[in-house]
Coordinates of C-alpha atoms in Angstrom, one line a residue:
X8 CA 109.3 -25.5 79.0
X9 CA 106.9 -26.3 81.9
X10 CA 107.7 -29.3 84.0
X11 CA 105.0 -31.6 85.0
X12 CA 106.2 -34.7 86.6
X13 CA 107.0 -35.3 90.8
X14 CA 110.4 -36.4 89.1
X15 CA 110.9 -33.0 87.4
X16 CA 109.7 -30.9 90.5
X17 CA 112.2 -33.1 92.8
X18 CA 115.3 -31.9 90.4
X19 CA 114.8 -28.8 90.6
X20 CA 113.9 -28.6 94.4
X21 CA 116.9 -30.6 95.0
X22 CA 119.1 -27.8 92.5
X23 CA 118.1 -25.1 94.6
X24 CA 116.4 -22.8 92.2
X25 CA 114.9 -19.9 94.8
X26 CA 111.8 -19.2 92.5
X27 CA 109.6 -21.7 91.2
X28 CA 106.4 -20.5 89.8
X29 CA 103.3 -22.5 89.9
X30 CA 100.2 -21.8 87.5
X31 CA 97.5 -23.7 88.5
X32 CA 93.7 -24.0 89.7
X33 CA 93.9 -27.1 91.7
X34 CA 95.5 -25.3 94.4
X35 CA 94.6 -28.1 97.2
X36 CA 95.7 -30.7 94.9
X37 CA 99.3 -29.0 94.3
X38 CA 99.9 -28.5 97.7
X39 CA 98.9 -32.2 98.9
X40 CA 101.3 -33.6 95.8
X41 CA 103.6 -31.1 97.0
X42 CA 103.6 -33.0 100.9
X43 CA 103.7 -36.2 99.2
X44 CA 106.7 -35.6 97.0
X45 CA 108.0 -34.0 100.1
X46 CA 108.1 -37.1 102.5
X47 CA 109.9 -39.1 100.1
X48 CA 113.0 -36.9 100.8
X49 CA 115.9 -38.6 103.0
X50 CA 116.1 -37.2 106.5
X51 CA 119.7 -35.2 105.8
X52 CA 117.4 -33.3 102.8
X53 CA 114.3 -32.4 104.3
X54 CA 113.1 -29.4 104.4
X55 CA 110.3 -27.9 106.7
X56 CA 107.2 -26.9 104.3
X57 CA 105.3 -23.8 104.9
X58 CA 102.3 -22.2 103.3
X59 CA 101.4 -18.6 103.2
X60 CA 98.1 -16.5 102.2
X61 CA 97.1 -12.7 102.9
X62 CA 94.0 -14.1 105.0
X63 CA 95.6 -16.6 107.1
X64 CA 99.6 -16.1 107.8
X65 CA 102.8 -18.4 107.5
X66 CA 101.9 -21.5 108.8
X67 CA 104.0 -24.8 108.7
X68 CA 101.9 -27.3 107.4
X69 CA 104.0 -30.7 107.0
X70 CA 103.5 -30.7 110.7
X71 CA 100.6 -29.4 111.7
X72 CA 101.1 -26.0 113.8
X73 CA 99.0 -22.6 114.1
X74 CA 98.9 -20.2 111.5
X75 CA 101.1 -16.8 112.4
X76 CA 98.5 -14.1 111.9
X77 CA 101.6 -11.3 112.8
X78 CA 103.0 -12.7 109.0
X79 CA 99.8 -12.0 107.2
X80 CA 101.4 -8.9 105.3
X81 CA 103.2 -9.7 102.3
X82 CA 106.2 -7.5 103.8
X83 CA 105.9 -9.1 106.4
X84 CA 106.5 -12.4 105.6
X85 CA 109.1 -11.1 103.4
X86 CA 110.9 -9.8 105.7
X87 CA 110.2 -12.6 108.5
X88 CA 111.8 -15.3 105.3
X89 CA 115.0 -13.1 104.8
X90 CA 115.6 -12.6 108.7
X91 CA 115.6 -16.0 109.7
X92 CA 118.4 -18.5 108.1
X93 CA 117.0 -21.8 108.5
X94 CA 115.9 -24.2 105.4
X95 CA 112.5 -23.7 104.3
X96 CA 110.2 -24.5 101.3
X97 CA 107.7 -21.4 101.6
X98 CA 104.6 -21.4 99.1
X99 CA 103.0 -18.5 99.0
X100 CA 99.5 -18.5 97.6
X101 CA 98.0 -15.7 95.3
X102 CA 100.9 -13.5 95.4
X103 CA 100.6 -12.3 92.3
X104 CA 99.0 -8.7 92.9
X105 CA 101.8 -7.7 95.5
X106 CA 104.7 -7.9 92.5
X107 CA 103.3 -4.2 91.3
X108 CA 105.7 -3.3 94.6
X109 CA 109.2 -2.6 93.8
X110 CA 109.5 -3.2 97.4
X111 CA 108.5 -6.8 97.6
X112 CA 109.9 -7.7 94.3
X113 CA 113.3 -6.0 95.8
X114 CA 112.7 -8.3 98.9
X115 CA 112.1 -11.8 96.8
X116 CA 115.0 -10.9 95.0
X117 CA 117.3 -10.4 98.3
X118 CA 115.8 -13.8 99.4
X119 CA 116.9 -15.3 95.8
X120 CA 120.2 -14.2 96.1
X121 CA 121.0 -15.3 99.3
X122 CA 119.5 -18.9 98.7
X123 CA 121.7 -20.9 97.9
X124 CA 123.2 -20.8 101.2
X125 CA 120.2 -20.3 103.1
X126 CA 118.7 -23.7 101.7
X127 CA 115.1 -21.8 100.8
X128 CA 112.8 -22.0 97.9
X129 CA 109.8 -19.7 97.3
X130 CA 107.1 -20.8 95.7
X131 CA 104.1 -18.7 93.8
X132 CA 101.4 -20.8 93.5
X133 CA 98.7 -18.9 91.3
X134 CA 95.9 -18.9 89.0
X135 CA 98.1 -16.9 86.5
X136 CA 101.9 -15.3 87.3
X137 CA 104.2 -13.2 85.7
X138 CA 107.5 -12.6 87.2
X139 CA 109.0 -9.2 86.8
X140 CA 112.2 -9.0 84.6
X141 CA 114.3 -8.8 87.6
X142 CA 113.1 -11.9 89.2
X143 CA 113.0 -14.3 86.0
X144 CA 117.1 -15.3 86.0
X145 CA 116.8 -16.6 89.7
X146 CA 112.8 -18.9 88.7
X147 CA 111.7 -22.1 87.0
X148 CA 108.3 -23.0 86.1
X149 CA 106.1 -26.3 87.1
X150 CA 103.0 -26.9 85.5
X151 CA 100.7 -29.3 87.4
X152 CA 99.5 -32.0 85.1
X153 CA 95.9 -32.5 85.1
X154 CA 94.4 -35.7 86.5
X155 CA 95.1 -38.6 83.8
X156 CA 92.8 -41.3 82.9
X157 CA 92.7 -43.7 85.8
X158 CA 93.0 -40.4 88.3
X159 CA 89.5 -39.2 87.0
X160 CA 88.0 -43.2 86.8
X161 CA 88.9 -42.9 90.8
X162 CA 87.0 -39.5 91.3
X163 CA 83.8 -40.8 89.3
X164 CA 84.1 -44.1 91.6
X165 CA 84.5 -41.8 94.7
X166 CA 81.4 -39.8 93.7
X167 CA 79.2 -42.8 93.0
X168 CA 80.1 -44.7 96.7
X169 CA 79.6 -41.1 97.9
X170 CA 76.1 -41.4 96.4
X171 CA 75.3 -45.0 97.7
X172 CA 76.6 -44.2 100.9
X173 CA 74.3 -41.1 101.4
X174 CA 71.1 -42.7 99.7
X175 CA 69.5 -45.9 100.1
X176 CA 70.1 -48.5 97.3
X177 CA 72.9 -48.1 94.7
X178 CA 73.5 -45.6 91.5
X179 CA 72.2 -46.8 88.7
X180 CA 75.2 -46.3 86.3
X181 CA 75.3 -47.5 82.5
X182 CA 79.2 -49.2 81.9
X183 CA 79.0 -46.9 78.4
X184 CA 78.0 -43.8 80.0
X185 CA 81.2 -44.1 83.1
X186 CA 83.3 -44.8 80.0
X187 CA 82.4 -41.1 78.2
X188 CA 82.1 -39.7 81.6
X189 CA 85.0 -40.4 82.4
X190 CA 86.8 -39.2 78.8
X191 CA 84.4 -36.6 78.8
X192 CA 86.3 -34.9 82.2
X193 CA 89.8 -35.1 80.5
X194 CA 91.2 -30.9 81.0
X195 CA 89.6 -30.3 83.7
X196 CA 91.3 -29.7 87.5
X197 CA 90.5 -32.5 90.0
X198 CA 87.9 -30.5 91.9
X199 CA 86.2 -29.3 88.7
X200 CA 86.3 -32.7 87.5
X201 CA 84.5 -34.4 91.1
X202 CA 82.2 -31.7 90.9
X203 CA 80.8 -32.0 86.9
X204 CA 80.4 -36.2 88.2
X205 CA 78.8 -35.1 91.7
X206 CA 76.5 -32.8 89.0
X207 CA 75.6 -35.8 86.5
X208 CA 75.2 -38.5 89.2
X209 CA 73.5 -36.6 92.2
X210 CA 70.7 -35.3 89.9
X211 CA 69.0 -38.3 90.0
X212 CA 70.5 -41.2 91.4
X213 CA 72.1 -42.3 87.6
X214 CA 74.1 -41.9 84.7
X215 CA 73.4 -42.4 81.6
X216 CA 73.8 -41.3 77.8
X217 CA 71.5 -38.5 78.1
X218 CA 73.6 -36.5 81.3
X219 CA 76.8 -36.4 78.9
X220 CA 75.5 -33.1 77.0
X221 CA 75.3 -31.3 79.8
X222 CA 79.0 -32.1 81.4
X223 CA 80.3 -31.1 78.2
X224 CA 78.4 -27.8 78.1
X225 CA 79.5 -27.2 81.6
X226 CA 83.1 -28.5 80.6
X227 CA 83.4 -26.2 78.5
X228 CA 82.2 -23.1 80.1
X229 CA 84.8 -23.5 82.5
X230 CA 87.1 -23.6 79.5
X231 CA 86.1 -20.8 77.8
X232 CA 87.5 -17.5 79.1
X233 CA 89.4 -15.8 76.3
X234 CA 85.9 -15.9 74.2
X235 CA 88.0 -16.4 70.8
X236 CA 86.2 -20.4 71.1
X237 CA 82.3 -21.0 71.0
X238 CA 80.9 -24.4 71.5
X239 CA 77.7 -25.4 69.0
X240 CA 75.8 -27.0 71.1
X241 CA 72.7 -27.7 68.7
X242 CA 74.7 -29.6 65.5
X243 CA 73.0 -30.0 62.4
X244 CA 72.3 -33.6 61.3
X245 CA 73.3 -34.7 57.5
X246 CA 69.7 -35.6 57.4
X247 CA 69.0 -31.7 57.1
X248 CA 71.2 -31.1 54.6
X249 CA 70.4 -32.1 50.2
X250 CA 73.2 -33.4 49.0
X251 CA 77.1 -33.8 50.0
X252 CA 76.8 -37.6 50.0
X253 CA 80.7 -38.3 48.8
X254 CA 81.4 -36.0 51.8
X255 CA 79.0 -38.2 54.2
X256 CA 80.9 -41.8 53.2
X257 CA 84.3 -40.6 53.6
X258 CA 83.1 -39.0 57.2
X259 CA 81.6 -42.3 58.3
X260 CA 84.4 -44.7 57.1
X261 CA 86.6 -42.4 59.6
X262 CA 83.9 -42.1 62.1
X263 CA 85.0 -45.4 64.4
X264 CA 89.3 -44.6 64.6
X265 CA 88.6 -40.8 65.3
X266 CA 85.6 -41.5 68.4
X267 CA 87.8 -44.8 69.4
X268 CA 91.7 -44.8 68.2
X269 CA 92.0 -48.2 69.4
X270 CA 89.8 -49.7 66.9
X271 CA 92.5 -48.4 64.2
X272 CA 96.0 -48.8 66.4
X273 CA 97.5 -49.2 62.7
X274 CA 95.8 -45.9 60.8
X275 CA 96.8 -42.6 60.6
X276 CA 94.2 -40.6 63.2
X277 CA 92.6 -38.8 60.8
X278 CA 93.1 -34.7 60.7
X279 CA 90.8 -33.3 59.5
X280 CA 89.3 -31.3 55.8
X281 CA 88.9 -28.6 53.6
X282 CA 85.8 -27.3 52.2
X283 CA 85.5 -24.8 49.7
X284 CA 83.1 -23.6 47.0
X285 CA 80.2 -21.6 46.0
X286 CA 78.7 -19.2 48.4
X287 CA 75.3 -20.5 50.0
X288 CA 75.9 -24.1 49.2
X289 CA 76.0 -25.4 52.7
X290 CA 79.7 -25.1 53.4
X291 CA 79.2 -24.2 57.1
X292 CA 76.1 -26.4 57.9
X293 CA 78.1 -29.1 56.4
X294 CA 80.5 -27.8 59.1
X295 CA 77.9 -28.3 61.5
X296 CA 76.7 -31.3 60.5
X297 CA 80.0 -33.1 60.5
X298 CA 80.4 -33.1 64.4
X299 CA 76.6 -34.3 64.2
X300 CA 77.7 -37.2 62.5
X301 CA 81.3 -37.8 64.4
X302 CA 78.4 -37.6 67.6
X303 CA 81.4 -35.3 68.7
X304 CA 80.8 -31.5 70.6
X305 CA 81.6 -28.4 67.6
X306 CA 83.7 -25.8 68.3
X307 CA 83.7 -22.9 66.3
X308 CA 87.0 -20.5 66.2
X309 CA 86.3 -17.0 65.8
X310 CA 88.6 -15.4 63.3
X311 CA 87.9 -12.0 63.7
X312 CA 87.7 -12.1 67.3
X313 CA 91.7 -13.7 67.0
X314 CA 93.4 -10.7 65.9
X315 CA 94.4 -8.1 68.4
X316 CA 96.2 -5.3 68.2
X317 CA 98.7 -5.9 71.0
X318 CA 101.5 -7.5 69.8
X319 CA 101.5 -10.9 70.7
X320 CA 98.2 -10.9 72.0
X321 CA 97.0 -12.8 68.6
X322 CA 99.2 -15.3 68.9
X323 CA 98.8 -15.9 72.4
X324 CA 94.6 -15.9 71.4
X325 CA 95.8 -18.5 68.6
X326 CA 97.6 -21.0 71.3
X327 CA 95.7 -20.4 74.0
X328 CA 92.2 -21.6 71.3
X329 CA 94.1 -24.6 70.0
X330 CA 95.2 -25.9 73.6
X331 CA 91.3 -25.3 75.0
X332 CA 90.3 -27.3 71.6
X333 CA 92.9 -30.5 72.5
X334 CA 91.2 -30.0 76.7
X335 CA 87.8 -30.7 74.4
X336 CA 88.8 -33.3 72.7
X337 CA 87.8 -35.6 71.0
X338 CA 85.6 -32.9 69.7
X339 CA 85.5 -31.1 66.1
X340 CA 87.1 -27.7 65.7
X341 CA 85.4 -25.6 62.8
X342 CA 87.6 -22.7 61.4
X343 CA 85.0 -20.2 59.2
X344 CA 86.4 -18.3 56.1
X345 CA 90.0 -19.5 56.9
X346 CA 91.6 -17.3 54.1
X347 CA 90.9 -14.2 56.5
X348 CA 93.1 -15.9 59.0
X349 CA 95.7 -17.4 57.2
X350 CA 96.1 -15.5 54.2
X351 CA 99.1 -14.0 53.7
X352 CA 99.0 -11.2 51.1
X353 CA 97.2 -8.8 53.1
X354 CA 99.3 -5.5 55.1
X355 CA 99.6 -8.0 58.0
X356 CA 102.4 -10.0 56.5
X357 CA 104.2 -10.7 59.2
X358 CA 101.7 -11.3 61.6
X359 CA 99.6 -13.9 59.3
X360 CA 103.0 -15.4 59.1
X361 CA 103.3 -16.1 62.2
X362 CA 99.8 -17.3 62.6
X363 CA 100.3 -19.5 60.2
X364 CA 103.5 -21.2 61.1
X365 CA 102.0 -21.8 64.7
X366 CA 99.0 -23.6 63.1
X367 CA 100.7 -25.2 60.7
X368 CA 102.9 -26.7 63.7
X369 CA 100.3 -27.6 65.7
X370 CA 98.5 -29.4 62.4
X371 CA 101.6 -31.4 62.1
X372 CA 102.4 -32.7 65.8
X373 CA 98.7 -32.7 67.7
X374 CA 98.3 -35.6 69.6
X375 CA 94.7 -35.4 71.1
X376 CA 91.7 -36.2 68.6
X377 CA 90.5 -33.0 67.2
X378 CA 89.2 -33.1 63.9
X379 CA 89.7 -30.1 62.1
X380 CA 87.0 -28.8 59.4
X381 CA 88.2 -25.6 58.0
X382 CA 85.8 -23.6 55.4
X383 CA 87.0 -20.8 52.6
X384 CA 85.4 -19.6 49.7
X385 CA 88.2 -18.7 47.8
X386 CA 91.2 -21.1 48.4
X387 CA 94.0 -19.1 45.9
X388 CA 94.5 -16.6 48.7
X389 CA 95.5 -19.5 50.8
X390 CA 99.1 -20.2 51.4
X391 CA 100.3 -23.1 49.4
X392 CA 102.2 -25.2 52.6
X393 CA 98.8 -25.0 53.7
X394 CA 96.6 -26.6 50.9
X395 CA 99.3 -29.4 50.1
X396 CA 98.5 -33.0 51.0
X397 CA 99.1 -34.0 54.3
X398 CA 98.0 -30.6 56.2
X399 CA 94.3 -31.7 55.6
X400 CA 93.1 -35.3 55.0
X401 CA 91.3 -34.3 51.6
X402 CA 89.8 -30.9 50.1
X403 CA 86.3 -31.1 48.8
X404 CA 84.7 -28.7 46.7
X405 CA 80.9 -27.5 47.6
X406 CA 79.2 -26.8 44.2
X407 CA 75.8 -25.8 43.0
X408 CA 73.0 -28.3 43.6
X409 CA 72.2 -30.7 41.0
X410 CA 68.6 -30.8 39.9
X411 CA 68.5 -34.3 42.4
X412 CA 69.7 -32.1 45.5
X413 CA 67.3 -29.0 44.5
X414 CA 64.8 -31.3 44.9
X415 CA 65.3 -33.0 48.3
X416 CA 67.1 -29.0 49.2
X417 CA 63.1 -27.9 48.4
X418 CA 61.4 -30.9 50.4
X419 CA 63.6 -30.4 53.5
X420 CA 62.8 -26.7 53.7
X421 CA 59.1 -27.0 52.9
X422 CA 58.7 -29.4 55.1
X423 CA 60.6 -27.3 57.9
X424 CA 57.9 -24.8 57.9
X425 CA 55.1 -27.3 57.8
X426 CA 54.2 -27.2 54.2
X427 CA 53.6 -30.8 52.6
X428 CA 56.1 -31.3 49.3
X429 CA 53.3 -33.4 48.1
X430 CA 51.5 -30.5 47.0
X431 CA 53.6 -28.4 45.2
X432 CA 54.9 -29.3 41.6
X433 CA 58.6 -29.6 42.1
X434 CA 59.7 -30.7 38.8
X435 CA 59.0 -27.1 37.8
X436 CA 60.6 -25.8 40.9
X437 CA 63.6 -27.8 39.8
X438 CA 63.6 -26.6 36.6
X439 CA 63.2 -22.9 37.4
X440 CA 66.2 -22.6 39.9
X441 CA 68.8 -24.1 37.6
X442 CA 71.7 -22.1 38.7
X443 CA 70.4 -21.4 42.3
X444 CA 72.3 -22.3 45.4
X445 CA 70.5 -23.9 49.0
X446 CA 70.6 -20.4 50.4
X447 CA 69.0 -18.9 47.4
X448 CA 66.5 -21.8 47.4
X449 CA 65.6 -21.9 51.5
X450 CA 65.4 -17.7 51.0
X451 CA 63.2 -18.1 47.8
X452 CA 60.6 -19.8 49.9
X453 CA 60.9 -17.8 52.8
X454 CA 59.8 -14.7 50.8
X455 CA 57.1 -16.4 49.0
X456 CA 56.0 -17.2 52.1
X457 CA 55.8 -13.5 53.1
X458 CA 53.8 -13.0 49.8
X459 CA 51.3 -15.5 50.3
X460 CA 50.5 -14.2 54.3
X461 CA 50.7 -10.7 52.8
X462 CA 47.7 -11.5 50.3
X463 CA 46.2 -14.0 53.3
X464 CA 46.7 -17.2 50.8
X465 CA 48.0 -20.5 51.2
X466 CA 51.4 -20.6 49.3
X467 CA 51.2 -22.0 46.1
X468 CA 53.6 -22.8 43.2
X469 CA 52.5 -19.8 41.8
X470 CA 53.6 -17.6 44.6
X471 CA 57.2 -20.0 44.6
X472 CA 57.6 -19.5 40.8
X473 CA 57.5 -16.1 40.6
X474 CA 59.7 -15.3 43.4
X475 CA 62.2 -17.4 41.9
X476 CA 62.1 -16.4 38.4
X477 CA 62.3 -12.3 39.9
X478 CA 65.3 -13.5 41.8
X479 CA 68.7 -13.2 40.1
X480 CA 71.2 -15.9 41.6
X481 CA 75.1 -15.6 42.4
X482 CA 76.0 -17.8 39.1
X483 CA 74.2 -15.0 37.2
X484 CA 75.6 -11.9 39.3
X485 CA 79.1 -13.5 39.4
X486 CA 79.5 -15.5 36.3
X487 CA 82.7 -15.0 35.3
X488 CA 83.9 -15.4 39.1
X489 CA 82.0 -18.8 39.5
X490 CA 82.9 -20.4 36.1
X491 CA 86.9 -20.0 37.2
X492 CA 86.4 -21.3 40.5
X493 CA 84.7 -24.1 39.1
X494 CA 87.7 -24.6 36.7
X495 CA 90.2 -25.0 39.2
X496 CA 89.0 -26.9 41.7
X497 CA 87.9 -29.8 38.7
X498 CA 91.2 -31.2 38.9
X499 CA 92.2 -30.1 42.4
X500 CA 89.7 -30.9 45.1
X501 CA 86.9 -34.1 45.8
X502 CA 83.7 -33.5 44.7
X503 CA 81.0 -33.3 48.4
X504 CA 78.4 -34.5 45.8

């Protein structure tokens, strides 16, 4: 387990572990903690701190003396650390692509052995590090923490005094907008997180509600670099959407304790849902339009793009899309079609086994506020531990529109490509697509559309009519399929409706 805390990283300093490995972007910010944590030390402890790179040389840096360009090579500061016998912390920066040479990784391990004595700790301060088999009994780990709350309220009131101090007046900063800014930076490393509030408040002087999209786009890019995550930015509003309106309360009583916890210090934070149904009846843009509602940024995990055919590759896609979702956070996380990730019937037994004990895991002990919406279309090839109550905070079942939501479903797409309702009879409408699904309904009038500009007409109800009545829906084509799906989710799931 990674450590985290100056406490932590003092232990083990003070056991004399000769490895300690150090994955981190905030390079600057690890080595001024390092100094800091350093000069607390009692005289009879201290040791003399040195940094190394390829570019500069050795160079001790808790008092300040020239670099030693002769110890640039990483033999040769190898071999200039196992020659001399004096206490030393070295950190040597980057050094991950020299640990392809058996020579060097022969040389850190002659330096490891020989430690204890010697009073000397390496440390590999990198991006990204693995040790070598031979090297891993003699290391430890320490993960920097990322800045907490009050560390990143400091940087944004560093970056607005920078501002006032470099341009006549004063900021013009909203109290509300500071508040999200600040939450909004939570993930990021201290420099990314100075720069995204230099970008929002050096644009123009201010911040205000309207420069949070773009932080969290730009938060997120940084974020995003195993590509198994994609952020929504344009979210669908329930206004866009006929129907669902069981699905809409329950969202909005939650709404407050998931955006502010501390509203509701004595609820449950709420977890997340399940929605299943009929193909084409808004399962996904209900998806969508739930982190519309929330006012919370959608991202969408990519199941197919999960699996890999390294071993442990998927898993490590699986952790590695869950821990940038909590960096996001608050924020909604959709899985699509979650029966192809998690079902377990399949020739991947084992694999979707594991995948689903890790999610199931992480379902049960997340902390940060990430509202999970998972989508499936058939739920029976879904593992029962998952679908019991508690995983999710309710299941609700998407069915085919009533006549009520095939009407407003008609309105809200006529009206989307600027035809008026008004003039169209859509009682008859309604009564002609019993059976038909939103999809079917939006597509209907997209090809009678097509119709009308092939035969240089304004579209008419005759035109909508009979491409409706030629189309053949899914409850016709599928029946059978539909009518037990319906069955078993009347006594088993909420109705969205």
């Amino acid at each position: 387990m990674p450590m985290q805390t100056a406490n932590d990283l003092n232990l083990v300093l003070q056991s004399r572990v000769p490895l300690i490995v150090v994955e981190t972007r905030d390079e600057a910010r690890f080595l001024e903690f390092l100094q800091r944590l350093l000069a607390t030390h009692a005289a009879d402890a201290y040791r003399p701190l040195f940094r190394w790179s390829v570019t500069s040389g050795l160079q001790r840096i808790d008092i300040q003396l020239a670099p030693q360009p002769t110890n640039a090579a990483p033999d040769q500061v190898l071999g200039h650390i196992r020659s001399v016998t004096a206490p030393g912390i070295f950190v040597l920066l980057d050094f991950h692509p020299f640990l392809d040479d058996p020579v060097h990784v022969r040389m850190l391990k002659d330096i490891a052995l020989r430690a204890n004595s010697s009073r000397q700790t390496l440390m590999l301060v990198s991006h990204a590090l693995q040790l070598p088999a031979e090297l891993q009994p003699f290391a430890a780990r320490f993960e920097m923490s990322l800045p907490a709350a009050e560390e990143r309220a400091e940087i944004v009131a560093a970056v607005i005094a920078q501002w006032n101090s470099e341009h006549p007046g004063t900021a013009k900063v909203d109290p509300h907008a500071r508040e999200l800014l600040e939450r909004n930076l939570a993930g990021l490393t201290r420099s990314d997180t100075e720069r995204l509030a230099r970008g929002a408040i050096f644009d123009d002087g201010a911040l205000t509600p309207c420069d949070l999209p773009a932080v969290t786009r730009a938060k997120y890019a940084l974020l995003d670099r195993e590509g198994v995550l994609s952020y929504e930015q344009d979210t669908a509003r329930f206004a866009e959407i006929g129907g669902l309106r069981r699905l809409r309360v329950w969202l909005n009583q939650r709404r407050q304790v998931l955006v502010q916890p501390q509203s509701g210090a004595h609820l449950d934070p709420p977890r997340g849902l399940l929605l299943m149904g009929v193909q084409g009846c808004g399962k996904s843009l209900a998806a969508k339009a739930t982190a519309g509602v929330l006012g919370l940024p959608l991202l969408r995990l990519d199941v197919g793009a999960l699996y890999n055919k390294f071993h442990g590759e998927t898993d490590r896609n699986l952790r590695e899309s869950l821990r940038q979702a909590e960096l996001m956070a608050p924020c909604v996380l959709w899985i699509d079609e979650l029966e192809k990730a998690l079902a377990t019937q399949s020739g991947q037994d084992g694999l979707s086994k594991r995948i689903l004990g890790s999610f199931l895991t992480w379902l049960a002990e997340k902390r940060a506020a990430v509202f999970v919406v998972a989508t499936a279309n058939d739920i029976t090839q879904l593992p029962p531990e998952l679908v019991r109550k508690g995983r999710f905070d309710e299941i609700f079942f998407v069915d085919l529109p009533t006549p009520e939501v095939r009407l407003e479903i008609l309105r809200i797409h006529l009206r989307r490509r600027a035809q008026d309702p008004a003039a169209f009879d859509l009682v008859s409408l309604v009564d002609t697509t019993d059976g038909f699904s939103g999809a079917e309904l939006e597509q209907g009038i997209v090809s009678a559309l097509y119709t009308a500009h092939a035969l240089s007409q304004p579209l008419t109800d005759a035109h909508l009519l009979a491409e409706f009545r030629r189309s053949r829906p899914l409850s016709v084509l599928m029946a059978e399929q539909l009518a037990a799906l319906r069955q078993w989710a009347a006594n088993r799931t909420v109705p969205a409706d």
